[in-house]
Short mmCIF file of C-alpha atoms in Angstrom, two decimals:
data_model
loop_
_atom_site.label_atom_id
_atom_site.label_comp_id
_atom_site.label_asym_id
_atom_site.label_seq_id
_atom_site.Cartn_x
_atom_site.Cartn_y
_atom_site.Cartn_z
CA UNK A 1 14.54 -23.54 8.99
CA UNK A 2 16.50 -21.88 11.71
CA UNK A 3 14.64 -18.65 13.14
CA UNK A 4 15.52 -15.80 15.00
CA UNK A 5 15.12 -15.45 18.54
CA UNK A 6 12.12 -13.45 19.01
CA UNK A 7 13.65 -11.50 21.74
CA UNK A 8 16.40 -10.56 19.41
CA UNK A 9 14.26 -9.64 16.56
CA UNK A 10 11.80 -7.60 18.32
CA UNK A 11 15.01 -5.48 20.08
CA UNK A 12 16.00 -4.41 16.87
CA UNK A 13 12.65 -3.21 15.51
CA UNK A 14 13.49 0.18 15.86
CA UNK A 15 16.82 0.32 14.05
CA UNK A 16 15.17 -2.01 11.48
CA UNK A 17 12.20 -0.58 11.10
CA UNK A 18 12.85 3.34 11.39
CA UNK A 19 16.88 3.22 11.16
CA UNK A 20 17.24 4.11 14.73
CA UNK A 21 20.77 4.41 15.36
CA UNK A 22 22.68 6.97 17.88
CA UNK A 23 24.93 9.59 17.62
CA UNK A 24 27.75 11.08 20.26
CA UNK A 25 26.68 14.40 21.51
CA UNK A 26 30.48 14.95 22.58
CA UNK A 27 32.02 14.40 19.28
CA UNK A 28 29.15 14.38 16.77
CA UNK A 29 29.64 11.26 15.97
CA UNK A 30 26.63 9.30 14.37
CA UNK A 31 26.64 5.51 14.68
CA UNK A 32 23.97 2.72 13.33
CA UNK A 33 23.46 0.20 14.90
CA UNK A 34 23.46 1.69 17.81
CA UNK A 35 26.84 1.59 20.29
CA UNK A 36 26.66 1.34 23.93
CA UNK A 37 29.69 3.69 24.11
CA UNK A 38 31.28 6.30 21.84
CA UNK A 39 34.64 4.97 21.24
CA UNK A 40 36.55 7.94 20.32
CA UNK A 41 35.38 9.66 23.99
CA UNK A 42 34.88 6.82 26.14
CA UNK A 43 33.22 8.17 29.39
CA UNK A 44 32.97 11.78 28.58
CA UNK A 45 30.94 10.55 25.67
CA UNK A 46 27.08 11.11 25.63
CA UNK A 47 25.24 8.88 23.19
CA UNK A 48 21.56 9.89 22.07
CA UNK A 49 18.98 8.20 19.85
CA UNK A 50 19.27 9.34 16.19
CA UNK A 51 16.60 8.94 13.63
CA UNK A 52 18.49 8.42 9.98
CA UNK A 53 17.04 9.77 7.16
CA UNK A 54 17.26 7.12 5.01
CA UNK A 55 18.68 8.59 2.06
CA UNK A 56 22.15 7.31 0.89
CA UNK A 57 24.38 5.79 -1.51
CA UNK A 58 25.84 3.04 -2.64
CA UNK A 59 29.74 2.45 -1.25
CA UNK A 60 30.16 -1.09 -2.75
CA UNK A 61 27.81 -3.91 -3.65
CA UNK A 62 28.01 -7.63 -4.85
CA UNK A 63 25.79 -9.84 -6.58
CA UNK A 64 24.50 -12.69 -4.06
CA UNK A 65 23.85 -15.99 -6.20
CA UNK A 66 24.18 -18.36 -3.56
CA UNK A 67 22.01 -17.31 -0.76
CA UNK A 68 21.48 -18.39 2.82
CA UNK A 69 18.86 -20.49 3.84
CA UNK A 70 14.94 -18.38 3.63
CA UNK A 71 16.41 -15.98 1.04
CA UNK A 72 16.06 -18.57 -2.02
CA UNK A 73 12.61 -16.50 -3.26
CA UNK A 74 14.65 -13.22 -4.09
CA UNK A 75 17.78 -14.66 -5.45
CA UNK A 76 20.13 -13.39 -7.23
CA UNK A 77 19.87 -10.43 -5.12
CA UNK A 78 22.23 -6.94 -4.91
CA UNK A 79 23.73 -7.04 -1.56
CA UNK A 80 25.08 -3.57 -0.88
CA UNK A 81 26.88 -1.57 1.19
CA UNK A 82 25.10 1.83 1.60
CA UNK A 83 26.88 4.66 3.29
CA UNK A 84 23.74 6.96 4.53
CA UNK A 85 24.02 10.48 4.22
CA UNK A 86 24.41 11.00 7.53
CA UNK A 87 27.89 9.13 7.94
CA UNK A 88 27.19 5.55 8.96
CA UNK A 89 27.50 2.37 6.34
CA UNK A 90 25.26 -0.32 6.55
CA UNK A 91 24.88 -3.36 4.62
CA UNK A 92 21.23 -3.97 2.91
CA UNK A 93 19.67 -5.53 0.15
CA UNK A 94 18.96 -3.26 -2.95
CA UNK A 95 15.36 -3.72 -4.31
CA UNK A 96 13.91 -4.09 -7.37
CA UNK A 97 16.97 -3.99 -9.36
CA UNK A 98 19.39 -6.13 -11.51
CA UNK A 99 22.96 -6.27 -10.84
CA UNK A 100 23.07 -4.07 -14.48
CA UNK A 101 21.24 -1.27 -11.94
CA UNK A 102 23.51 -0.30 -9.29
CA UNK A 103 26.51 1.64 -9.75
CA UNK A 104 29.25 2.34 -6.90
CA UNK A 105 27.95 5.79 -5.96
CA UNK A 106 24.09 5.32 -7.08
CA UNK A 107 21.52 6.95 -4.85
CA UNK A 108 19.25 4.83 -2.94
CA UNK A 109 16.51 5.48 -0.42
CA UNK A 110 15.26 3.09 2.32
CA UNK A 111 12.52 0.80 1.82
CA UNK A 112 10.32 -1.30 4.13
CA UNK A 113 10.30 -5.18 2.98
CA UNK A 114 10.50 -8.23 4.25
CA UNK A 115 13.56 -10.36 5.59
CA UNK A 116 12.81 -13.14 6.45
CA UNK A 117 9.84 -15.87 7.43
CA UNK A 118 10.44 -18.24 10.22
CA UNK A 119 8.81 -21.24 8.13
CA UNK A 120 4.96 -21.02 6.84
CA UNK A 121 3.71 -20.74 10.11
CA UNK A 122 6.29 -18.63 12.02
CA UNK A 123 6.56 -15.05 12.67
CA UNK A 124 7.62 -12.66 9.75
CA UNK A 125 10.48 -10.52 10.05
CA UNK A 126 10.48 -6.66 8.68
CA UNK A 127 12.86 -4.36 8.05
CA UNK A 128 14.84 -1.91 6.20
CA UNK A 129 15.85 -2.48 2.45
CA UNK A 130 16.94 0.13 -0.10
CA UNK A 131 15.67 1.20 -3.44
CA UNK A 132 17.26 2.53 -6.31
CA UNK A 133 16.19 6.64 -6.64
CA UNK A 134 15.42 7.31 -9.87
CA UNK B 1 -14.66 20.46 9.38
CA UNK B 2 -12.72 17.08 8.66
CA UNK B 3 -10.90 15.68 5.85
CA UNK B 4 -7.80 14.50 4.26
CA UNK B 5 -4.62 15.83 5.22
CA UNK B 6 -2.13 14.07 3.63
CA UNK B 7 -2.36 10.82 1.66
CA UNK B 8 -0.35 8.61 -0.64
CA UNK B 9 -0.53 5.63 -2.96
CA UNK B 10 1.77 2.34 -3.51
CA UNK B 11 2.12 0.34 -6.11
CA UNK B 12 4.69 -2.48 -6.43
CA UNK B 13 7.21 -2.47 -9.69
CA UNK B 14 5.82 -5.79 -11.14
CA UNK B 15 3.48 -6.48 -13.57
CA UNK B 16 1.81 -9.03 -15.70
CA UNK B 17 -0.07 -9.01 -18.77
CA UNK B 18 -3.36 -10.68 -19.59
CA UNK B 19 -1.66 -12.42 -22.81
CA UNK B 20 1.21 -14.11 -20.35
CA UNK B 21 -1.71 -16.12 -18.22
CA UNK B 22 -4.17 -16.65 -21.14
CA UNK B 23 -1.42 -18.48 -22.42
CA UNK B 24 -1.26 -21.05 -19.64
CA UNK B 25 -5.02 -21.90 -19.30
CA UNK B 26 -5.75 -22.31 -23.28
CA UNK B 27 -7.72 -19.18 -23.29
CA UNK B 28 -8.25 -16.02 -25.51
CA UNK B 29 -6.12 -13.53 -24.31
CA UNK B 30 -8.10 -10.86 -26.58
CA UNK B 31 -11.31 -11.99 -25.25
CA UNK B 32 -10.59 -12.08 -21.89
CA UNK B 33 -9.01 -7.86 -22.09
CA UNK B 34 -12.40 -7.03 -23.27
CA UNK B 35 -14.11 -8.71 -21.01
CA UNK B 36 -12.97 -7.48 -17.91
CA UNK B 37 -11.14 -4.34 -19.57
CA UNK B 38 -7.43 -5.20 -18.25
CA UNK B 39 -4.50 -5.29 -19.72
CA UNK B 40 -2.02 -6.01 -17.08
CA UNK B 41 -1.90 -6.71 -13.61
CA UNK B 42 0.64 -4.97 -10.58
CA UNK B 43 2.14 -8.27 -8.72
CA UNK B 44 4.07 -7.29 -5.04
CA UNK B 45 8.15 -8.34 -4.97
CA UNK B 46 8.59 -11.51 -3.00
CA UNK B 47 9.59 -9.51 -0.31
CA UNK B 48 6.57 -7.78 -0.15
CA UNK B 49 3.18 -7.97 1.44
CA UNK B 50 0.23 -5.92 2.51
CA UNK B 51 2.04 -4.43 5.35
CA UNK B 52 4.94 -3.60 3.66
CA UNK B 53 2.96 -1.82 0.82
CA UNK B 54 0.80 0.06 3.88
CA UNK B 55 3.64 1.48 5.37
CA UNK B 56 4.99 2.44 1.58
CA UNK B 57 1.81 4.72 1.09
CA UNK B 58 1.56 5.39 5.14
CA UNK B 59 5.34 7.62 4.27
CA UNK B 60 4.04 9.27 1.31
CA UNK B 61 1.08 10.56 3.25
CA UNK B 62 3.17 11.84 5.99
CA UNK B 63 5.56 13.07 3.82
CA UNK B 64 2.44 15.01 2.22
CA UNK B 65 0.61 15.52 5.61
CA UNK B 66 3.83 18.06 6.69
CA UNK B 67 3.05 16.43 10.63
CA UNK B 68 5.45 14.30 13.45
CA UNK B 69 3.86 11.02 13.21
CA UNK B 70 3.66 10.85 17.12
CA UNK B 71 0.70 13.16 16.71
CA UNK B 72 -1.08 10.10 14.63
CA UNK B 73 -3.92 9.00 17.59
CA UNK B 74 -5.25 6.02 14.99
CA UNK B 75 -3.49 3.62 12.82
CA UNK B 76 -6.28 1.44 11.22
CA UNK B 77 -5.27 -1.27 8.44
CA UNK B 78 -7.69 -2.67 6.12
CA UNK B 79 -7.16 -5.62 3.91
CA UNK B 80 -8.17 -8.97 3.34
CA UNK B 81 -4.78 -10.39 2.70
CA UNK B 82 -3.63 -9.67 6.28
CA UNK B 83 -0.42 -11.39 6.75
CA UNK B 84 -1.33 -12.98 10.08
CA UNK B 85 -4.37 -14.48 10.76
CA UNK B 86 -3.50 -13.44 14.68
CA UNK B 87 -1.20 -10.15 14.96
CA UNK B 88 -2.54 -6.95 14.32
CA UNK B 89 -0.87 -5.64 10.66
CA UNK B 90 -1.73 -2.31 12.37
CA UNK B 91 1.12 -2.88 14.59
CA UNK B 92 3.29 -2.86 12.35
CA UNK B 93 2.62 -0.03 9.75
CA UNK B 94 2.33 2.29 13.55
CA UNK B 95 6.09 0.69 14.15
CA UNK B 96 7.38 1.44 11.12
CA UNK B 97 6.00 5.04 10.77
CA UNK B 98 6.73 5.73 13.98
CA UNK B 99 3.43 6.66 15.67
CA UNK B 100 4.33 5.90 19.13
CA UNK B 101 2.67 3.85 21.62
CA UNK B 102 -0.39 5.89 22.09
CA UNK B 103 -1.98 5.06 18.97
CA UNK B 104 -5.26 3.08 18.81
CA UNK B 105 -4.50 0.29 16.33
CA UNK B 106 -6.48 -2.50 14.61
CA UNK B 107 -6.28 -4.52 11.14
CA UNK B 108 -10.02 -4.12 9.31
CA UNK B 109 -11.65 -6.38 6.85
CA UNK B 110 -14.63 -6.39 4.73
CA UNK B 111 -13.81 -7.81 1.45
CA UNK B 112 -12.45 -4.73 -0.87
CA UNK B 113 -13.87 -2.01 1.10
CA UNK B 114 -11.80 -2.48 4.24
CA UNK B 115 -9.68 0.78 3.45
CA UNK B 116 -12.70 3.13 3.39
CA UNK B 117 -14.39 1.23 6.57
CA UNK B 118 -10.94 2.32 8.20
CA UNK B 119 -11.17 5.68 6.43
CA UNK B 120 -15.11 6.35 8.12
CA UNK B 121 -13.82 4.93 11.71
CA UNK B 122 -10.80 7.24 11.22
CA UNK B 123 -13.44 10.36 10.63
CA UNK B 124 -15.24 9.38 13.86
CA UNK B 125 -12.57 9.81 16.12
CA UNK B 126 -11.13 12.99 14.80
CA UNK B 127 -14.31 14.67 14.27
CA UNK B 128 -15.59 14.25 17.85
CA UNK B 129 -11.95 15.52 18.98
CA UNK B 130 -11.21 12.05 20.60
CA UNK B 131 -7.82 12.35 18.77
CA UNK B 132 -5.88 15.29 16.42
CA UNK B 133 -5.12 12.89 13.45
CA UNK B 134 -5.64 9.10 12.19
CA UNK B 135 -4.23 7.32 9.78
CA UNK B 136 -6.45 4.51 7.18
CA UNK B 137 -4.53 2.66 4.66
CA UNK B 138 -6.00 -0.05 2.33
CA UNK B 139 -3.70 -2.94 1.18
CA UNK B 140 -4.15 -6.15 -0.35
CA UNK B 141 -2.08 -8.52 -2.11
CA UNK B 142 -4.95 -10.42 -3.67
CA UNK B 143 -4.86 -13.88 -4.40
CA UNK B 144 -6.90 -15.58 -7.14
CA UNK B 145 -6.94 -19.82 -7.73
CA UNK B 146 -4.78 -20.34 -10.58
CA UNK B 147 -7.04 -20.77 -13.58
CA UNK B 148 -9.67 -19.30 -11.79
CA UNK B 149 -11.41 -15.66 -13.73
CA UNK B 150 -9.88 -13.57 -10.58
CA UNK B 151 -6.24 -14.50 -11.30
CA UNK B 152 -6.52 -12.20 -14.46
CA UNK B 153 -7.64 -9.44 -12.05
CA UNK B 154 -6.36 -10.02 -8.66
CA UNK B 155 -3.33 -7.50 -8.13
CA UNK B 156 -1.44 -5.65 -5.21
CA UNK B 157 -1.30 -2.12 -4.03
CA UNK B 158 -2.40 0.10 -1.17
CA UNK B 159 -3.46 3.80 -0.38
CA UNK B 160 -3.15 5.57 2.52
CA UNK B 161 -5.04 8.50 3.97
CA UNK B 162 -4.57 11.31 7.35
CA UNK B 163 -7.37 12.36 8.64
CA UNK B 164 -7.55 15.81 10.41
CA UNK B 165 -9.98 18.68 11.15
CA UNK B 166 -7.87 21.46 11.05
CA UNK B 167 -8.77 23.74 7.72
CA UNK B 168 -5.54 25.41 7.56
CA UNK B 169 -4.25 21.76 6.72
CA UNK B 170 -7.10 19.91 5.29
CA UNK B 171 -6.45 19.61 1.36
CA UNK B 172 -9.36 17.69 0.68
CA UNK B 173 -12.66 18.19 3.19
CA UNK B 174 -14.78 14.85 3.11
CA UNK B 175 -18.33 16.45 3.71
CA UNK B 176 -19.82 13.78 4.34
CA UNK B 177 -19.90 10.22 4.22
CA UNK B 178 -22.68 6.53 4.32
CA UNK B 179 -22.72 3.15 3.95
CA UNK B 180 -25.34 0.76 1.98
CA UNK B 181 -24.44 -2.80 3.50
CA UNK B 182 -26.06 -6.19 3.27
CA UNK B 183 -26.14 -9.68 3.82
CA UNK B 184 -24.75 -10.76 0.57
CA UNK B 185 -22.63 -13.95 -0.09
CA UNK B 186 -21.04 -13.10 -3.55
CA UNK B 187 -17.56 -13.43 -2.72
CA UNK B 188 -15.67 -15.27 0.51
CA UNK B 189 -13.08 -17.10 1.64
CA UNK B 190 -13.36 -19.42 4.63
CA UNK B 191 -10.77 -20.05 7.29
CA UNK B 192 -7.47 -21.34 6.45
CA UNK B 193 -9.00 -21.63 2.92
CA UNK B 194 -5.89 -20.16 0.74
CA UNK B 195 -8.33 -18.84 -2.10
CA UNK B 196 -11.00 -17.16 -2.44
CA UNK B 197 -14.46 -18.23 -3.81
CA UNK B 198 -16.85 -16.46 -5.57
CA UNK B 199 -20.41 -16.11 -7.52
CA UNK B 200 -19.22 -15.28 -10.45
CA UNK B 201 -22.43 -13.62 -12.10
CA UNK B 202 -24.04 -12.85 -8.83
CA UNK B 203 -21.27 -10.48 -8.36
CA UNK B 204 -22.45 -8.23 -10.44
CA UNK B 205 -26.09 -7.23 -9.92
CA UNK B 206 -27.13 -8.21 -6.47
CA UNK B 207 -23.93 -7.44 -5.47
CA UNK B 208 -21.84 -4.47 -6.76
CA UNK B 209 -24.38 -3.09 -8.62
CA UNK B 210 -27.01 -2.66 -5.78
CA UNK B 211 -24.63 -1.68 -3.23
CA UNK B 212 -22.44 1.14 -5.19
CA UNK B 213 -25.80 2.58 -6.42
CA UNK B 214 -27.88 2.51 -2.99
CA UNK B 215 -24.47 4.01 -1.25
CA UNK B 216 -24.92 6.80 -4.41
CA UNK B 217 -28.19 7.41 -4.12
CA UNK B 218 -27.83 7.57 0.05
CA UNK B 219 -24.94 9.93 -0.73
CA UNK B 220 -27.10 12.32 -2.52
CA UNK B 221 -29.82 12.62 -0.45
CA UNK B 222 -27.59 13.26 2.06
CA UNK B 223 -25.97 15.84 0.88
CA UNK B 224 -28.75 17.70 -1.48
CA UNK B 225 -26.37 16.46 -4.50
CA UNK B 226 -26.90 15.40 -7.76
CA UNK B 227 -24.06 13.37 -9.89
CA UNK B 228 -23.93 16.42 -12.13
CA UNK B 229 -22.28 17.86 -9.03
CA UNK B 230 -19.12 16.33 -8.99
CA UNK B 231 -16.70 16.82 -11.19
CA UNK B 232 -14.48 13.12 -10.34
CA UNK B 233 -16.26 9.56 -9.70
CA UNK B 234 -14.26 7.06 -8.02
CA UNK B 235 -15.74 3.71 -7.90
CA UNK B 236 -14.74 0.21 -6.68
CA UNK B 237 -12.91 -1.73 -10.08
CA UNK B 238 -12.85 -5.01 -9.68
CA UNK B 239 -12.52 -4.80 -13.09
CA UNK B 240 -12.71 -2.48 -15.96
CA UNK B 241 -16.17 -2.80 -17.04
CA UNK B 242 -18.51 -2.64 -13.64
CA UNK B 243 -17.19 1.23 -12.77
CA UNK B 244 -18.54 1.68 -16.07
CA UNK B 245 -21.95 0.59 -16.02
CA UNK B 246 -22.62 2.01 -12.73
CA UNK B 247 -21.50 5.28 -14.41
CA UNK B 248 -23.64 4.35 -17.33
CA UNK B 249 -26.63 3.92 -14.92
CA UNK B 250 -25.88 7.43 -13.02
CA UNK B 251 -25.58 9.47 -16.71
CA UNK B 252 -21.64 10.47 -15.81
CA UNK B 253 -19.47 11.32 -18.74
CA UNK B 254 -16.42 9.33 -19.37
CA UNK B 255 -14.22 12.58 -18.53
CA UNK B 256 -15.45 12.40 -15.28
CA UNK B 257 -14.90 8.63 -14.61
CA UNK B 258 -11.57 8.15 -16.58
CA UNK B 259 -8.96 9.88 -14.47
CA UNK B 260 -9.95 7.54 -11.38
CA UNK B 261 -10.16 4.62 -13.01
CA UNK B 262 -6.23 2.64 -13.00
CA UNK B 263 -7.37 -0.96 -12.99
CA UNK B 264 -7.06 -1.44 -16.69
CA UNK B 265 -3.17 -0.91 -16.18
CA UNK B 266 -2.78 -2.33 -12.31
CA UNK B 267 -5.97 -4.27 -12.16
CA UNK B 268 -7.82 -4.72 -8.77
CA UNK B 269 -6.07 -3.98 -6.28
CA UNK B 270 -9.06 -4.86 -3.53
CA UNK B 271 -8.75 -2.57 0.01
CA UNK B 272 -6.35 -0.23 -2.02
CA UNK B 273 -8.73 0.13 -5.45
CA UNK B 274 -10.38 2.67 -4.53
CA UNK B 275 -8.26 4.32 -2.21
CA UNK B 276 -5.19 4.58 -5.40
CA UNK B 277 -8.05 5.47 -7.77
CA UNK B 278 -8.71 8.84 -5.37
CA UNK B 279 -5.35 9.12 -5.12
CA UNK B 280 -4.66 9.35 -8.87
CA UNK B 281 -7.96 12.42 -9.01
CA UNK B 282 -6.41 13.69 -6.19
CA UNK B 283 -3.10 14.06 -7.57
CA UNK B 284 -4.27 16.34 -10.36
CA UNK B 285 -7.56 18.01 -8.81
CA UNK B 286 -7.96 21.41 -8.81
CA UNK B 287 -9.12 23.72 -5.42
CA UNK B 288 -12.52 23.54 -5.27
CA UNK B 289 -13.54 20.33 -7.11
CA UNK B 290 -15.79 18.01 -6.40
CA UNK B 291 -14.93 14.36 -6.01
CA UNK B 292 -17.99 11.66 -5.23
CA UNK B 293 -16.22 8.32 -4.16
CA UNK B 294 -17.93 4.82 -3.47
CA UNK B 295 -16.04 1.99 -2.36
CA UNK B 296 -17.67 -1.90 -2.54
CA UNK B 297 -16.97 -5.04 -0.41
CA UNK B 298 -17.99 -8.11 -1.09
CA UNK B 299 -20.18 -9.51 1.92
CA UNK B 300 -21.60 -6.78 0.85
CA UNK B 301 -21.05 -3.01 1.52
CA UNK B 302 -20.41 0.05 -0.39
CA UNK B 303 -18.93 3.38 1.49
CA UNK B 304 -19.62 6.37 -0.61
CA UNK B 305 -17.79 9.46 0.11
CA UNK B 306 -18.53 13.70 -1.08
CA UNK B 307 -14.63 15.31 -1.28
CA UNK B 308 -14.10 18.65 -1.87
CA UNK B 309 -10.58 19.61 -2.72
CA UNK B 310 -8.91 23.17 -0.87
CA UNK B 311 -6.72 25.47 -1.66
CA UNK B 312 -3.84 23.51 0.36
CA UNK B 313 -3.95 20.60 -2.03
CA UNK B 314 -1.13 22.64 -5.05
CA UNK B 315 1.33 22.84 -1.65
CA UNK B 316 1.10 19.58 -0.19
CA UNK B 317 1.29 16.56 -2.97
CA UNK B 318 4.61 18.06 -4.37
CA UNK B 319 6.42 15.44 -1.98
CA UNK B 320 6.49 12.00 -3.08
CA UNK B 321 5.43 9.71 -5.96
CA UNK B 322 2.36 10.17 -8.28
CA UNK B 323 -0.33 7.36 -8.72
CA UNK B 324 0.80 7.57 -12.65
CA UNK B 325 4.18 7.25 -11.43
CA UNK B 326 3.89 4.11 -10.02
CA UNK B 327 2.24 2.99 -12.89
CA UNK B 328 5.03 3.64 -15.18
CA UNK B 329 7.74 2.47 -13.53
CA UNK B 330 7.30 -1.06 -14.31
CA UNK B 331 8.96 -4.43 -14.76
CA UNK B 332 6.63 -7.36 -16.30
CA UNK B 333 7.06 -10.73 -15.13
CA UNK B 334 6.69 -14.51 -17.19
CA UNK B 335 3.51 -16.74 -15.60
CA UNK B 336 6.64 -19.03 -14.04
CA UNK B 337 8.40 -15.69 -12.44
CA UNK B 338 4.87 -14.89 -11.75
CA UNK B 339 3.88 -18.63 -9.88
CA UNK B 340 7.32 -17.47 -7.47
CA UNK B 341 6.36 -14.10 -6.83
CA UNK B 342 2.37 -15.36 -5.75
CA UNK B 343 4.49 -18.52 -4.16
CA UNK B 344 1.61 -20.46 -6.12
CA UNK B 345 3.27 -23.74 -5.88
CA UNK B 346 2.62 -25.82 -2.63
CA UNK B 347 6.81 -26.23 -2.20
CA UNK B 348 7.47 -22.51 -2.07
#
C-alpha cells in the first residue's frame, strides 16, 4: 500500500489534529490549511496561527462508493465539504452517518478518527473528521 | 485537597446484541444474557481506536474542566489495546488536546485497571505540587477470540479524568485512594498474541473477587468508612453479574449500585469500565455525596477510590455529552458488519 511520507504527515499534525490554520492580521482573513502569504495583502500582510473551533456546516457532500486504496473498511463513506464557522471550507469525511443523514446546510462538529494505516505494521495516521450534531 | 476537575466519557455509536453472536456459535442467546447480564455490546467505528476514543473523552473533560490545556503537566493513557506496541498513545491524545510540549506523557497497562493506575499516578504529581493539573483517561477497544465467552462481553469506550487541587474548581474531591494487587494469572495475553487468554472460573474468586473486596476493605480502614457511607458504588463489570455479588457480599442496596453500573447496555469496556461507570454517578450526583469506587485488573489489582462530590459539580458537567447519552444514541451492527468493524478476518 502506498504510505505517506512521514515527514509530511507529522508536519501537518497540527492542522490535522487541532485544525490549526492561520488567519491575516491585516485583513482578517482566516485561512486553513495554513498559507505562507495572505493573498489579498501580499507583503503588508501578517499571517498568525489560528486555532478553529471546529464547529461548522455542511456546504456540499457526495457519497464515496469507490474509494482509494486503505479506505475500503469505511466505504461507502459521506465525503463532505464543511465550511467552518469561522470562514474557511475544508473537505472531510462525515462520521457515523448514512448518505440519508446529511443535508446541505447540516451542522457538524469535528471529530478525531483515523485516516489512514500504512499497512499492518506501519504507522497510523490521525486526524480530523466531522460528526453529525444532533 | 485534590480531586476531579473536569472529566468526560466516550462511547462509540455501534452496538451489538447478544442474540446477533449467539446465533453464529449455536448457542442460547437467552442463556448466555443471564449469565453474564448483557444485552448488547458498544463496538468502535473502523476508524476508531483507543486513542481516538481517549482524546473523545480527553475534550469533554476539558470542555468540563473550564482550563487552557497547556496548563495540563500529565497526560497518562491506560489501556490494554494500545495501538502500538512501541509509540506512546499518550503522545497522541497530548497532540490532539493540545497540551504542549511540557507534559509528562506515558501509555499505562494493567489489564482493566490501567485508567485508575493513571488516575492514582495523576494524584501524586498534583498533590505534591510537582504540576497544576493531569490528565488520566482509560480506553480500550477489547478484543475477544471469536467464539470465545469474552466476545459476548468485550466492548469499546473510554473515560477521562483532570486532576487538580484547587477547591474553588474541584467538583469531585478524591479523599483518598489504595491498591490491593497480586500475583495472579487469571487473564493475559502474551506478545504479539492477537487475543487474549483467560481462566475462565478462576476469574472470579481468586481473582476479582479477592482483589475488589481487599481494595474495599483497605479503603475503609483507611478512611474510618463503612459501605453504609457512600451513597454510589462503582465497581469493575466485566460483566453484569460480578459487580453484583461483590455488592451482595458488602450488604449495598441495588439503588446504590444501579446508577454506575452500564455494562448490561455497553458491556465491558476494560480501562474505561469503571472510569464511564463514575462518569454516569457523576453525571447525576448531588453536592455532597459520597461515591466509593474500585477498579480491577487482571494480573491482578484492584484501585479503590472515596469521592466526594462539591458544590462546583451543578456548574461544570452542563458542557458536553452524558454517559446515558452515549448510550442512546446507537446504531446496531449484523455479526458480518461486526467481523469488519473488529477486522476479525485475517485478510482485513
Amino acid at each position: 500500500m502506498a504510505s505517506e511520507a512521514l515527514p509530511l504527515s507529522w508536519r501537518r499534525i497540527p492542522e490535522r489534529y487541532c485544525l490549526i490554520g492561520n488567519s491575516c492580521e491585516n485583513c482578517k482573513t482566516n485561512f486553513f490549511p495554513t498559507r505562507k502569504i495572505c493573498p489579498n495583502c501580499r507583503r503588508r500582510g501578517k499571517l498568525a496561527d489560528k486555532t478553529y473551533s471546529g464547529k461548522g456546516k455542511v456546504y456540499s457532500y457526495s457519497l464515496v462508493n469507490v474509494v482509494p486504496q486503505g479506505f475500503e473498511l469505511d466505504a461507502p463513506y459521506v465525503l463532505a465539504i464543511i465550511e467552518l464557522e469561522e470562514g474557511p471550507r475544508v473537505t472531510a469525511q462525515i462520521v457515523d452517518c448514512g448518505e440519508k443523514d446529511v443535508k446541505i446546510g447540516s451542522l457538524v462538529k469535528m471529530v478525531f478518527r483515523k485516516i489512514k494505516e500504512d499497512g499492518d505494521e506501519g504507522v497510523i495516521h490521525y486526524g480530523f473528521k466531522f460528526g453529525l450534531v444532533k | 485537597m485534590v480531586g476531579i476537575i473536569g472529566y468526560g466519557a466516550y462511547i462509540p455509536k455501534y452496538r451489538i446484541k447478544m442474540e446477533e453472536i449467539a446465533a453464529v456459535w449455536g448457542e442460547e442467546a437467552q442463556r448466555i444474557k443471564k449469565g453474564l447480564g448483557i444485552e448488547e455490546k458498544a463496538v468502535p467505528g473502523t476508524d476508531e481506536d483507543s486513542a481516538t476514543m481517549a482524546v473523545e473523552a480527553g475534550r469533554i473533560a476539558l470542555a468540563r474542566a473550564e482550563i487552557d490545556s497547556k496548563k495540563i503537566g500529565a497526560c497518562y493513557v491506560g489501556s490494554e489495546s494500545h495501538p502500538y506496541a512501541v509509540k506512546p498513545t499518550a503522545t497522541i491524545v497530548a497532540e490532539a488536546l493540545a497540551c504542549g510540549n511540557d507534559t509528562m506523557s506515558a501509555d499505562f497497562e494493567f489489564a482493566c485497571k490501567a485508567g485508575t493506575s493513571a488516575m492514582q499516578c495523576c494524584m501524586g504529581l498534583v498533590k505534591s505540587n510537582m504540576i497544576k493539573y493531569a490528565l488520566a483517561i482509560g480506553s480500550d477497544t477489547a478484543q475477544g477470540r471469536p467464539g470465545d465467552a469474552l466476545e459476548y462481553s468485550a466492548a469499546a469506550g473510554a473515560g477521562a479524568y483532570i486532576i487538580g487541587n484547587e477547591k474553588g474548581e474541584i467538583l469531585a474531591e478524591i479523599e483518598e485512594t489504595v491498591s490491593f494487587s497480586s500475583d495472579t494469572p487469571d487473564f493475559w495475553r502474551r506478545q504479539h498474541a492477537e487475543f487474549p487468554q483467560h481462566g475462565g472460573r478462576f476469574t472470579g474468586l481468586p481473582a476479582y473477587f479477592k482483589h475488589v473486596m481487599g481494595a474495599a476493605q483497605a479503603l475503609f480502614e483507611k478512611t474510618g468508612t463503612f459501605a453504609r457511607d457512600y451513597d454510589y458504588f462503582v465497581f469493575h463489570q466485566p460483566n453484569g453479574k460480578f459487580p453484583r455479588e461483590v455488592a451482595k457480599m458488602l450488604g449495598i442496596e441495588e439503588k446504590k449500585l444501579s446508577p454506575g453500573l452500564v455494562c448490561s447496555r455497553i458491556g465491558n469496556t476494560y480501562s474505561g469500565a469503571s472510569l464511564i461507570g463514575l462518569a454516569r454517578v457523576l453525571d447525576d450526583a448531588k453536592p455532597g455525596e459520597k461515591i466509593f469506587v474500585a477498579s480491577f485488573g487482571s494480573g491482578a489489582g484492584s484501585d479503590a477510590f472515596s469521592i466526594n462530590v462539591t458544590d462546583n459539580i451543578v456548574e461544570r458537567r452542563k458542557e458536553g455529552m452524558t454517559v446515558e447519552e452515549f448510550i442512546a444514541e446507537k446504531e446496531y451492527l449484523t455479526y458480518g458488519q461486526y467481523v469488519k468493524h473488529r477486522r476479525k478476518l485475517k485478510s482485513l
